[in-house]
Amino acid sequence: MDLTFLLSVVLFILLSPLLYRIYTVLASPLHHIPGPFLARFTKLPYFLSIYRGQAHQDNIALHRRYAPPGQHFAPIVRLGPNLYSITSPDKAVYGVASKFPKSSWYEGWRHPNPQRWSLFPNRDIARHAETRRVFSSIYSMSSLVGYEGYVDTCNGIFEQRLRERARGGEWIDMTRWLQCYAFDVIGEITYSKRFGFLDGGEDVAGLIKALDANMRYSTLVGVYSWIHPYLYRMLEKMPNSGAGGRTYINQTIQRRLEERKAERKKRTVEGGGKAKLSVEEEGAPKDFLDRMFEMLEDGKKGVIPYHLFMLCMSNVVAGSDTTAVSLSSVLYHLIRTPRALEKLREELNAAEKEGEINGTEIGFNASMKMRYLQACLKEGLRLLPATGLPLWRVVPQGGATVCGQFFPAGEVGINTWVAHYDKDIWGEDVESYRPERWIEAEDQGGEKIKTMEAYYMPFGLGSRTCIGRHISWLEMSKVVPKLVRTFDFELERPDKEMTTQNYWFVKPVDFSVKVKLRAESIV
């Protein structure tokens, strides 16, 4: 046999996978969708973007780079062979009746043991809806009044810690302190017991470190989710790995649950069959666990023992980072926008004169009526939304039309950062902190405010909206007024934009401030 022919056959066999991939790319009905060249063949560029912690900025840059003439963003860009980033929160994808399940990326957030399932990474649409119904009442807006006292407790401790730092005159990591605050609020609401982060502004038992490791691991491994079950088993015994961090969090939560079980068992014996409250607890609001235990013991709503663990896990994993990021953004932008800060203080002073503020605390119902405060919060979450990756959904079998394009298969997703930085929606001042845009749009009414609300998605979209969003809003609505009325803040680097690192949650890394007591607050 001719050697040249033999070599040609061998070469053809070796190159066949590549040739086939090139053919499928060229023959694809989606070959015209723009994106980085390598993204047509591999998810590696997307993985590296996440690895660098800047996927949110890279995502925006791609939509701007490939924008057609006369538009600020390309409506669809390619991030991988079957990954398509979109700019519109299409109702077919994210509506309440959506048939688009979550993608395999969420597998990275799931425990390999199928018995240890949780709400966030649940890809089964029906099971998610059923599970969410179990939790909905204790996360509802109407339940917030019962949790307000827990927030007030932490607000008072937080104020005291900042007063101490003001007297010391040192620079402090404000994001870290805000996370300590959010962690302790979650502890109070869930267990009626703070974790203790506000005692010294330190990482109690390494919980924040464990969470950060878990976030990084889950975010990265989700891109190649098939490796997750194997990698997790290798790493779960290593304390500094993401898998090890998750194990530590699980153990911490389980320990708290066992403590409450023992406590309720003792009370039940003392109460003759029903959990007995102490004198101090009579009439006190019930925390999350008390409500869940009552639902479990009454046999209501199909509550099972595992739901209690899931509830605590969801609160701890999602309840501190998101609120800390959101509070960091609101406070940072108020500091950098003196006009907005002064206007907010004027509104708060007027509310105090009208009796809406009792001492240094503002009631949640009163805060919700304060238009400028609410606009400041919304604008802060628009400019720095807590999540920074596309909300990936799988195109259902048979294909579907999304953003005017038919997709025979693949995954589509909108990144909150892309939605919040689209000039076609928010105007030329999209990068400016301007709370007035919300009040102007509300007063104008019509399509403007409807469009803004449709593209505003700091807590997700549709049936997968963050179940704890009302808790986060309760915290922000109460602590921001306290902070801006009591303290002035000086940025260590006022001329430098805040930098962030994105491993699903987009966390500020250089929000360093000096806290000063306002003259009228010195007591």
Short mmCIF file of C-alpha atoms in Angstrom, two decimals:
data_model
loop_
_atom_site.label_atom_id
_atom_site.label_comp_id
_atom_site.label_asym_id
_atom_site.label_seq_id
_atom_site.Cartn_x
_atom_site.Cartn_y
_atom_site.Cartn_z
CA MET A 1 0.00 0.00 0.00
CA ASP A 2 1.27 3.46 -0.90
CA LEU A 3 2.75 5.14 2.21
CA THR A 4 1.39 8.54 1.19
CA PHE A 5 -2.12 7.13 0.94
CA LEU A 6 -1.77 5.43 4.33
CA LEU A 7 -0.58 8.64 5.98
CA SER A 8 -3.48 10.50 4.38
CA VAL A 9 -5.97 8.02 5.82
CA VAL A 10 -4.41 8.26 9.29
CA LEU A 11 -4.40 12.07 9.11
CA PHE A 12 -8.03 12.10 7.99
CA ILE A 13 -9.04 9.86 10.90
CA LEU A 14 -7.19 12.08 13.37
CA LEU A 15 -8.70 15.25 11.95
CA SER A 16 -12.23 13.89 11.55
CA PRO A 17 -13.52 15.23 14.90
CA LEU A 18 -12.22 18.71 14.07
CA LEU A 19 -13.57 18.58 10.52
CA TYR A 20 -16.93 17.43 11.79
CA ARG A 21 -17.00 20.28 14.32
CA ILE A 22 -16.18 22.80 11.60
CA TYR A 23 -18.95 21.36 9.44
CA THR A 24 -21.54 21.57 12.23
CA VAL A 25 -20.56 25.18 12.93
CA LEU A 26 -20.89 26.19 9.28
CA ALA A 27 -24.10 24.23 8.78
CA SER A 28 -25.76 25.49 11.96
CA PRO A 29 -28.78 27.76 11.49
CA LEU A 30 -27.23 29.89 14.26
CA HIS A 31 -23.82 30.32 12.61
CA HIS A 32 -24.55 34.01 11.97
CA ILE A 33 -24.82 34.86 15.69
CA PRO A 34 -21.70 36.88 16.56
CA GLY A 35 -19.19 36.14 19.27
CA PRO A 36 -15.52 35.32 19.83
CA PHE A 37 -14.18 32.91 17.20
CA LEU A 38 -13.12 30.26 19.72
CA ALA A 39 -16.55 30.35 21.33
CA ARG A 40 -17.89 28.53 18.27
CA PHE A 41 -15.82 25.48 19.22
CA THR A 42 -15.30 25.54 22.99
CA LYS A 43 -16.56 26.99 26.29
CA LEU A 44 -12.99 27.66 27.36
CA PRO A 45 -13.11 31.46 26.71
CA TYR A 46 -16.25 31.67 28.85
CA PHE A 47 -14.63 29.56 31.58
CA LEU A 48 -11.53 31.79 31.61
CA SER A 49 -13.71 34.90 31.81
CA ILE A 50 -15.36 33.47 34.92
CA TYR A 51 -12.00 32.35 36.31
CA ARG A 52 -10.69 35.93 36.09
CA GLY A 53 -13.73 37.12 38.03
CA GLN A 54 -14.79 39.60 35.35
CA ALA A 55 -17.46 37.72 33.39
CA HIS A 56 -20.04 40.46 34.03
CA GLN A 57 -17.88 43.14 32.40
CA ASP A 58 -16.82 40.80 29.59
CA ASN A 59 -20.46 39.98 28.88
CA ILE A 60 -21.36 43.67 28.54
CA ALA A 61 -18.32 44.29 26.34
CA LEU A 62 -19.32 41.53 23.91
CA HIS A 63 -22.82 42.90 23.46
CA ARG A 64 -21.36 46.35 22.79
CA ARG A 65 -18.67 45.05 20.42
CA TYR A 66 -21.14 43.24 18.18
CA ALA A 67 -23.94 45.83 18.32
CA PRO A 68 -25.50 46.52 14.90
CA PRO A 69 -25.47 50.11 13.58
CA GLY A 70 -27.80 52.38 15.50
CA GLN A 71 -27.99 50.12 18.56
CA HIS A 72 -25.97 50.03 21.76
CA PHE A 73 -26.15 46.26 22.29
CA ALA A 74 -26.24 43.23 20.03
CA PRO A 75 -29.48 41.40 20.92
CA ILE A 76 -27.74 37.99 20.97
CA VAL A 77 -24.07 37.02 21.29
CA ARG A 78 -22.38 33.66 21.49
CA LEU A 79 -20.46 32.68 24.65
CA GLY A 80 -19.91 29.02 23.73
CA PRO A 81 -20.83 26.39 21.13
CA ASN A 82 -24.41 26.27 22.43
CA LEU A 83 -24.40 29.22 24.86
CA TYR A 84 -26.20 32.38 23.77
CA SER A 85 -26.37 35.56 25.82
CA ILE A 86 -29.53 37.60 25.19
CA THR A 87 -30.44 41.17 26.12
CA SER A 88 -34.19 40.84 26.58
CA PRO A 89 -35.89 39.13 29.56
CA ASP A 90 -38.07 37.13 27.17
CA LYS A 91 -41.26 35.91 28.85
CA ALA A 92 -41.06 32.64 26.93
CA VAL A 93 -37.80 31.97 28.77
CA TYR A 94 -38.42 33.53 32.19
CA GLY A 95 -42.19 33.89 32.48
CA VAL A 96 -44.14 32.17 35.23
CA ALA A 97 -45.34 29.51 32.77
CA SER A 98 -41.92 29.03 31.15
CA LYS A 99 -41.00 25.59 29.81
CA PHE A 100 -37.29 26.45 29.81
CA PRO A 101 -35.61 24.55 32.69
CA LYS A 102 -32.38 25.67 34.31
CA SER A 103 -29.23 24.50 32.55
CA SER A 104 -26.57 22.02 33.64
CA TRP A 105 -24.49 24.94 34.99
CA TYR A 106 -26.63 24.80 38.15
CA GLU A 107 -25.46 21.23 38.77
CA GLY A 108 -22.29 22.75 40.21
CA TRP A 109 -24.38 24.07 43.11
CA ARG A 110 -26.00 20.73 43.84
CA HIS A 111 -24.75 18.19 46.35
CA PRO A 112 -23.80 14.99 44.47
CA ASN A 113 -26.09 13.07 46.82
CA PRO A 114 -29.58 13.39 45.24
CA GLN A 115 -31.09 13.26 48.72
CA ARG A 116 -29.40 16.59 49.55
CA TRP A 117 -31.33 18.70 47.04
CA SER A 118 -32.03 22.41 47.43
CA LEU A 119 -34.18 25.11 45.91
CA PHE A 120 -31.71 27.20 43.91
CA PRO A 121 -30.14 24.49 41.67
CA ASN A 122 -33.36 22.48 41.31
CA ARG A 123 -33.82 21.98 37.55
CA ASP A 124 -37.15 20.17 37.78
CA ILE A 125 -39.76 22.88 37.10
CA ALA A 126 -42.63 21.04 38.82
CA ARG A 127 -40.59 20.04 41.86
CA HIS A 128 -39.26 23.57 42.26
CA ALA A 129 -42.77 25.02 42.18
CA GLU A 130 -43.99 22.49 44.74
CA THR A 131 -41.04 23.14 47.07
CA ARG A 132 -41.35 26.91 46.74
CA ARG A 133 -44.98 26.77 47.82
CA VAL A 134 -43.85 25.20 51.10
CA PHE A 135 -41.62 28.18 51.87
CA SER A 136 -43.63 31.03 50.36
CA SER A 137 -45.62 32.07 53.44
CA ILE A 138 -42.61 32.58 55.72
CA TYR A 139 -40.80 34.63 53.08
CA SER A 140 -43.82 36.71 52.08
CA MET A 141 -44.04 40.47 52.38
CA SER A 142 -46.82 40.10 54.96
CA SER A 143 -44.48 38.09 57.22
CA LEU A 144 -41.87 40.83 57.38
CA VAL A 145 -43.49 42.64 60.31
CA GLY A 146 -42.69 39.62 62.45
CA TYR A 147 -38.98 39.83 61.59
CA GLU A 148 -38.53 43.58 61.98
CA GLY A 149 -37.49 43.37 65.62
CA TYR A 150 -34.64 41.03 64.70
CA VAL A 151 -33.36 43.60 62.22
CA ASP A 152 -33.63 46.39 64.81
CA THR A 153 -31.51 44.36 67.23
CA CYS A 154 -28.71 44.00 64.70
CA ASN A 155 -29.05 47.62 63.59
CA GLY A 156 -28.34 48.75 67.15
CA ILE A 157 -25.25 46.55 67.46
CA PHE A 158 -24.01 47.61 64.02
CA GLU A 159 -24.38 51.27 64.94
CA GLN A 160 -22.38 50.71 68.12
CA ARG A 161 -19.54 48.97 66.23
CA LEU A 162 -19.36 51.83 63.73
CA ARG A 163 -19.33 54.41 66.52
CA GLU A 164 -16.33 52.60 67.97
CA ARG A 165 -14.57 52.65 64.58
CA ALA A 166 -15.39 56.34 64.21
CA ARG A 167 -13.64 57.07 67.49
CA GLY A 168 -10.64 55.01 66.37
CA GLY A 169 -10.38 56.84 63.05
CA GLU A 170 -9.15 53.79 61.11
CA TRP A 171 -9.95 52.75 57.55
CA ILE A 172 -12.35 49.81 57.47
CA ASP A 173 -13.51 47.34 54.83
CA MET A 174 -17.15 48.41 54.61
CA THR A 175 -18.25 45.45 52.51
CA ARG A 176 -16.90 43.08 55.16
CA TRP A 177 -18.81 44.92 57.89
CA LEU A 178 -21.98 44.93 55.81
CA GLN A 179 -21.63 41.19 55.32
CA CYS A 180 -21.15 40.76 59.06
CA TYR A 181 -24.35 42.73 59.56
CA ALA A 182 -26.29 40.69 56.98
CA PHE A 183 -25.01 37.41 58.45
CA ASP A 184 -26.14 38.33 61.95
CA VAL A 185 -29.56 39.45 60.73
CA ILE A 186 -30.01 36.09 58.99
CA GLY A 187 -28.96 34.35 62.20
CA GLU A 188 -31.53 36.31 64.19
CA ILE A 189 -34.36 35.75 61.69
CA THR A 190 -33.60 32.07 61.24
CA TYR A 191 -32.50 30.95 64.73
CA SER A 192 -33.20 33.94 67.03
CA LYS A 193 -29.46 33.93 67.61
CA ARG A 194 -26.78 35.99 65.91
CA PHE A 195 -23.75 34.24 64.47
CA GLY A 196 -21.58 36.83 66.24
CA PHE A 197 -20.00 38.50 63.21
CA LEU A 198 -20.83 41.98 64.49
CA ASP A 199 -19.01 41.41 67.76
CA GLY A 200 -15.66 42.19 66.16
CA GLY A 201 -16.21 42.32 62.42
CA GLU A 202 -14.36 39.03 62.07
CA ASP A 203 -15.05 35.85 60.13
CA VAL A 204 -16.61 33.66 62.83
CA ALA A 205 -15.31 30.09 62.54
CA GLY A 206 -14.23 30.75 58.96
CA LEU A 207 -17.80 30.75 57.64
CA ILE A 208 -17.27 33.61 55.16
CA LYS A 209 -14.11 31.95 53.87
CA ALA A 210 -16.02 28.69 53.43
CA LEU A 211 -18.81 30.46 51.56
CA ASP A 212 -16.36 32.22 49.24
CA ALA A 213 -14.62 28.91 48.46
CA ASN A 214 -17.97 27.28 47.77
CA MET A 215 -19.03 30.12 45.45
CA ARG A 216 -15.83 29.96 43.42
CA TYR A 217 -15.96 26.17 43.14
CA SER A 218 -19.64 25.99 42.13
CA THR A 219 -19.39 28.83 39.64
CA LEU A 220 -16.42 27.32 37.82
CA VAL A 221 -17.29 23.63 37.97
CA GLY A 222 -20.77 24.37 36.64
CA VAL A 223 -19.30 25.21 33.23
CA TYR A 224 -18.14 21.59 32.93
CA SER A 225 -20.72 20.12 35.29
CA TRP A 226 -20.09 16.49 34.30
CA ILE A 227 -16.90 16.57 36.40
CA HIS A 228 -18.63 17.85 39.55
CA PRO A 229 -19.56 14.49 41.19
CA TYR A 230 -16.01 13.18 40.80
CA LEU A 231 -14.23 16.39 41.77
CA TYR A 232 -16.46 16.96 44.78
CA ARG A 233 -15.64 13.57 46.27
CA MET A 234 -11.94 14.29 45.87
CA LEU A 235 -12.10 17.73 47.49
CA GLU A 236 -14.81 17.52 50.16
CA LYS A 237 -12.33 16.61 52.91
CA MET A 238 -10.08 19.56 52.06
CA PRO A 239 -11.10 22.59 54.18
CA ASN A 240 -9.82 25.24 51.76
CA SER A 241 -11.51 23.78 48.69
CA GLY A 242 -14.98 24.75 47.52
CA ALA A 243 -16.25 21.26 48.26
CA GLY A 244 -14.67 21.39 51.71
CA GLY A 245 -16.25 24.80 52.30
CA ARG A 246 -19.65 23.38 51.46
CA THR A 247 -19.10 20.49 53.87
CA TYR A 248 -18.22 22.95 56.64
CA ILE A 249 -21.36 25.01 55.97
CA ASN A 250 -23.50 21.87 56.02
CA GLN A 251 -22.01 20.83 59.36
CA THR A 252 -22.56 24.28 60.87
CA ILE A 253 -26.21 24.33 59.81
CA GLN A 254 -26.81 20.78 61.00
CA ARG A 255 -25.36 21.68 64.39
CA ARG A 256 -27.75 24.63 64.75
CA LEU A 257 -30.67 22.41 63.77
CA GLU A 258 -29.77 19.79 66.34
CA GLU A 259 -29.55 22.47 69.02
CA ARG A 260 -33.05 23.71 68.17
CA LYS A 261 -34.46 20.17 68.06
CA ALA A 262 -33.08 19.44 71.53
CA GLU A 263 -34.40 22.76 72.80
CA ARG A 264 -37.91 22.13 71.43
CA LYS A 265 -37.91 18.58 72.77
CA LYS A 266 -37.13 19.89 76.24
CA ARG A 267 -39.82 22.54 75.96
CA THR A 268 -42.34 19.98 74.73
CA VAL A 269 -41.75 17.81 77.79
CA GLU A 270 -42.10 20.83 80.07
CA GLY A 271 -45.19 22.00 78.23
CA GLY A 272 -47.00 18.69 78.43
CA GLY A 273 -46.93 17.90 74.72
CA LYS A 274 -46.53 21.36 73.23
CA ALA A 275 -43.33 23.41 72.97
CA LYS A 276 -43.37 25.76 75.95
CA LEU A 277 -42.02 29.30 75.65
CA SER A 278 -40.02 31.05 78.35
CA VAL A 279 -41.42 34.16 80.02
CA GLU A 280 -39.14 36.33 77.85
CA GLU A 281 -40.35 34.60 74.69
CA GLU A 282 -44.08 34.88 75.35
CA GLY A 283 -45.45 37.21 72.69
CA ALA A 284 -42.09 37.44 70.92
CA PRO A 285 -42.08 36.99 67.13
CA LYS A 286 -41.40 33.50 65.83
CA ASP A 287 -38.27 32.92 63.85
CA PHE A 288 -38.06 30.89 60.64
CA LEU A 289 -37.25 27.65 62.39
CA ASP A 290 -40.13 27.94 64.85
CA ARG A 291 -42.54 28.45 61.97
CA MET A 292 -41.11 25.51 60.05
CA PHE A 293 -41.15 23.22 63.09
CA GLU A 294 -44.80 24.10 63.69
CA MET A 295 -45.65 23.33 60.07
CA LEU A 296 -43.76 20.04 60.35
CA GLU A 297 -45.43 19.04 63.62
CA ASP A 298 -48.89 20.00 62.35
CA GLY A 299 -48.37 17.99 59.17
CA LYS A 300 -49.21 20.98 56.99
CA LYS A 301 -48.23 21.65 53.39
CA GLY A 302 -46.27 18.43 53.03
CA VAL A 303 -43.36 19.74 55.10
CA ILE A 304 -40.69 17.10 55.71
CA PRO A 305 -37.71 17.22 58.12
CA TYR A 306 -35.26 17.84 55.29
CA HIS A 307 -37.05 21.09 54.45
CA LEU A 308 -35.72 22.57 57.69
CA PHE A 309 -32.14 21.91 56.64
CA MET A 310 -32.84 23.29 53.18
CA LEU A 311 -34.35 26.46 54.63
CA CYS A 312 -31.33 27.13 56.81
CA MET A 313 -28.92 26.37 53.97
CA SER A 314 -30.71 28.77 51.61
CA ASN A 315 -30.73 31.55 54.18
CA VAL A 316 -27.04 31.24 55.03
CA VAL A 317 -25.68 30.74 51.51
CA ALA A 318 -27.80 33.37 49.77
CA GLY A 319 -28.87 35.65 52.59
CA SER A 320 -25.61 37.37 53.48
CA ASP A 321 -23.64 37.92 50.28
CA THR A 322 -26.51 39.33 48.24
CA THR A 323 -27.57 41.84 50.89
CA ALA A 324 -23.97 42.85 51.60
CA VAL A 325 -23.31 43.49 47.90
CA SER A 326 -26.53 45.48 47.54
CA LEU A 327 -25.87 47.58 50.64
CA SER A 328 -22.29 48.20 49.50
CA SER A 329 -23.54 49.54 46.18
CA VAL A 330 -26.19 51.81 47.69
CA LEU A 331 -23.82 53.27 50.29
CA TYR A 332 -20.89 53.61 47.87
CA HIS A 333 -22.94 55.47 45.28
CA LEU A 334 -24.53 57.73 47.89
CA ILE A 335 -21.06 58.66 49.17
CA ARG A 336 -19.91 59.44 45.63
CA THR A 337 -23.08 61.40 44.85
CA PRO A 338 -23.35 64.10 47.56
CA ARG A 339 -26.42 65.63 45.91
CA ALA A 340 -28.35 62.36 46.24
CA LEU A 341 -27.11 61.81 49.80
CA GLU A 342 -28.24 65.26 50.88
CA LYS A 343 -31.63 64.81 49.22
CA LEU A 344 -32.10 61.50 51.02
CA ARG A 345 -31.22 63.07 54.36
CA GLU A 346 -33.75 65.82 53.74
CA GLU A 347 -36.45 63.20 53.14
CA LEU A 348 -35.46 61.38 56.33
CA ASN A 349 -35.47 64.60 58.36
CA ALA A 350 -38.95 65.39 57.06
CA ALA A 351 -40.11 61.90 58.01
CA GLU A 352 -38.77 62.39 61.54
CA LYS A 353 -40.70 65.64 61.93
CA GLU A 354 -43.85 63.81 60.85
CA GLY A 355 -43.23 61.11 63.47
CA GLU A 356 -42.39 58.36 60.99
CA ILE A 357 -39.01 57.72 62.62
CA ASN A 358 -38.88 56.62 66.25
CA GLY A 359 -35.50 57.65 67.65
CA THR A 360 -32.95 56.28 65.22
CA GLU A 361 -35.14 53.46 63.88
CA ILE A 362 -37.49 53.73 60.95
CA GLY A 363 -40.38 51.32 60.58
CA PHE A 364 -40.45 49.21 57.44
CA ASN A 365 -43.93 50.36 56.44
CA ALA A 366 -42.84 53.98 56.79
CA SER A 367 -39.68 53.38 54.77
CA MET A 368 -41.68 51.87 51.91
CA LYS A 369 -43.59 55.15 51.59
CA MET A 370 -40.41 57.20 51.22
CA ARG A 371 -40.04 57.59 47.47
CA TYR A 372 -36.51 58.90 47.35
CA LEU A 373 -35.17 56.27 49.76
CA GLN A 374 -36.75 53.51 47.69
CA ALA A 375 -35.38 55.07 44.49
CA CYS A 376 -31.89 55.19 46.05
CA LEU A 377 -32.09 51.49 46.86
CA LYS A 378 -33.37 50.53 43.42
CA GLU A 379 -30.71 52.57 41.65
CA GLY A 380 -27.97 51.05 43.79
CA LEU A 381 -29.09 47.55 42.88
CA ARG A 382 -29.33 48.52 39.22
CA LEU A 383 -25.71 49.68 39.07
CA LEU A 384 -24.28 46.76 41.04
CA PRO A 385 -26.65 43.79 40.92
CA ALA A 386 -25.52 40.97 43.17
CA THR A 387 -25.38 38.26 40.49
CA GLY A 388 -23.11 38.54 37.47
CA LEU A 389 -23.60 35.54 35.15
CA PRO A 390 -26.35 34.75 32.65
CA LEU A 391 -29.40 33.01 34.08
CA TRP A 392 -28.98 29.99 31.82
CA ARG A 393 -32.06 28.14 30.58
CA VAL A 394 -32.30 25.14 28.22
CA VAL A 395 -34.24 25.49 24.98
CA PRO A 396 -37.05 22.90 25.19
CA GLN A 397 -37.21 19.97 22.80
CA GLY A 398 -38.42 21.02 19.39
CA GLY A 399 -36.84 24.46 19.66
CA ALA A 400 -38.25 27.87 20.47
CA THR A 401 -38.15 31.46 19.27
CA VAL A 402 -36.31 33.82 21.63
CA CYS A 403 -35.65 37.50 20.93
CA GLY A 404 -36.91 37.00 17.38
CA GLN A 405 -34.46 34.15 16.67
CA PHE A 406 -35.44 30.49 16.39
CA PHE A 407 -33.20 28.24 18.47
CA PRO A 408 -33.44 24.54 17.57
CA ALA A 409 -31.52 23.66 20.75
CA GLY A 410 -28.89 25.04 23.13
CA GLU A 411 -28.93 27.33 26.15
CA VAL A 412 -29.95 30.97 26.38
CA GLY A 413 -29.61 33.41 29.24
CA ILE A 414 -29.69 37.06 30.19
CA ASN A 415 -27.09 38.54 32.52
CA THR A 416 -28.51 41.05 35.00
CA TRP A 417 -25.53 43.30 34.30
CA VAL A 418 -26.35 43.32 30.60
CA ALA A 419 -29.99 44.15 31.30
CA HIS A 420 -29.04 46.93 33.73
CA TYR A 421 -26.46 48.59 31.45
CA ASP A 422 -28.43 48.75 28.20
CA LYS A 423 -28.54 52.37 27.03
CA ASP A 424 -31.55 51.58 24.86
CA ILE A 425 -33.47 50.98 28.10
CA TRP A 426 -31.88 53.32 30.65
CA GLY A 427 -30.59 56.17 28.49
CA GLU A 428 -27.19 57.71 27.86
CA ASP A 429 -26.60 58.20 31.60
CA VAL A 430 -26.88 54.45 32.20
CA GLU A 431 -23.64 54.42 34.23
CA SER A 432 -24.68 57.31 36.47
CA TYR A 433 -26.26 56.95 39.89
CA ARG A 434 -29.46 58.93 39.46
CA PRO A 435 -32.32 57.82 41.74
CA GLU A 436 -34.56 60.43 40.16
CA ARG A 437 -34.91 58.27 37.04
CA TRP A 438 -37.28 55.99 38.97
CA ILE A 439 -39.46 58.79 40.33
CA GLU A 440 -39.61 60.51 36.94
CA ALA A 441 -40.65 57.27 35.23
CA GLU A 442 -43.28 56.53 37.88
CA ASP A 443 -44.75 60.03 37.54
CA GLN A 444 -44.70 59.76 33.75
CA GLY A 445 -46.33 56.33 33.82
CA GLY A 446 -47.04 54.41 30.65
CA GLU A 447 -44.52 52.28 28.79
CA LYS A 448 -41.40 53.89 30.26
CA ILE A 449 -41.82 52.57 33.79
CA LYS A 450 -43.14 49.23 32.49
CA THR A 451 -40.00 48.77 30.39
CA MET A 452 -37.70 49.74 33.26
CA GLU A 453 -39.43 47.31 35.61
CA ALA A 454 -39.27 44.53 33.00
CA TYR A 455 -35.50 44.96 32.62
CA TYR A 456 -34.86 45.46 36.34
CA MET A 457 -33.93 42.05 37.71
CA PRO A 458 -31.58 42.22 40.73
CA PHE A 459 -33.41 39.26 42.29
CA GLY A 460 -33.92 37.21 39.14
CA LEU A 461 -37.00 36.69 37.02
CA GLY A 462 -40.32 34.88 36.95
CA SER A 463 -40.93 31.78 39.03
CA ARG A 464 -37.22 31.56 39.90
CA THR A 465 -37.09 35.00 41.52
CA CYS A 466 -35.07 34.97 44.75
CA ILE A 467 -37.44 33.76 47.46
CA GLY A 468 -35.65 35.84 50.12
CA ARG A 469 -35.80 39.15 48.27
CA HIS A 470 -38.29 40.68 50.74
CA ILE A 471 -35.95 39.95 53.65
CA SER A 472 -33.11 41.70 51.85
CA TRP A 473 -35.32 44.70 51.10
CA LEU A 474 -36.40 44.85 54.74
CA GLU A 475 -32.77 45.04 55.87
CA MET A 476 -31.84 47.70 53.31
CA SER A 477 -34.91 49.84 53.96
CA LYS A 478 -34.11 49.98 57.67
CA VAL A 479 -30.32 50.10 57.89
CA VAL A 480 -29.57 52.61 55.11
CA PRO A 481 -31.56 55.41 56.82
CA LYS A 482 -29.78 54.66 60.10
CA LEU A 483 -26.33 54.77 58.49
CA VAL A 484 -26.78 58.00 56.54
CA ARG A 485 -28.46 59.83 59.43
CA THR A 486 -25.85 58.80 61.99
CA PHE A 487 -22.58 58.79 60.05
CA ASP A 488 -20.54 60.45 57.35
CA PHE A 489 -18.24 58.25 55.27
CA GLU A 490 -14.96 59.11 53.59
CA LEU A 491 -13.71 56.93 50.74
CA GLU A 492 -10.05 55.97 50.95
CA ARG A 493 -9.75 56.20 47.14
CA PRO A 494 -12.46 58.68 46.10
CA ASP A 495 -11.19 59.09 42.52
CA LYS A 496 -11.07 55.38 41.78
CA GLU A 497 -14.05 53.33 40.62
CA MET A 498 -15.01 50.42 42.83
CA THR A 499 -13.57 47.15 41.57
CA THR A 500 -15.43 43.87 41.86
CA GLN A 501 -14.83 40.15 41.59
CA ASN A 502 -17.51 37.92 40.17
CA TYR A 503 -18.01 34.31 41.17
CA TRP A 504 -21.77 34.38 40.68
CA PHE A 505 -22.03 37.05 43.37
CA VAL A 506 -20.28 40.25 42.27
CA LYS A 507 -18.44 41.34 45.40
CA PRO A 508 -16.69 44.71 45.88
CA VAL A 509 -13.04 44.22 46.80
CA ASP A 510 -11.89 47.75 47.65
CA PHE A 511 -14.71 49.56 49.47
CA SER A 512 -12.52 51.07 52.18
CA VAL A 513 -13.95 53.95 54.21
CA LYS A 514 -13.35 56.05 57.29
CA VAL A 515 -16.45 56.45 59.45
CA LYS A 516 -17.23 59.78 61.10
CA LEU A 517 -20.05 60.68 63.46
CA ARG A 518 -22.29 63.44 62.16
CA ALA A 519 -22.40 66.39 64.55
CA GLU A 520 -26.08 65.95 65.41
CA SER A 521 -25.53 62.23 66.11
CA ILE A 522 -22.80 62.56 68.75
CA VAL A 523 -24.17 61.23 72.04
#
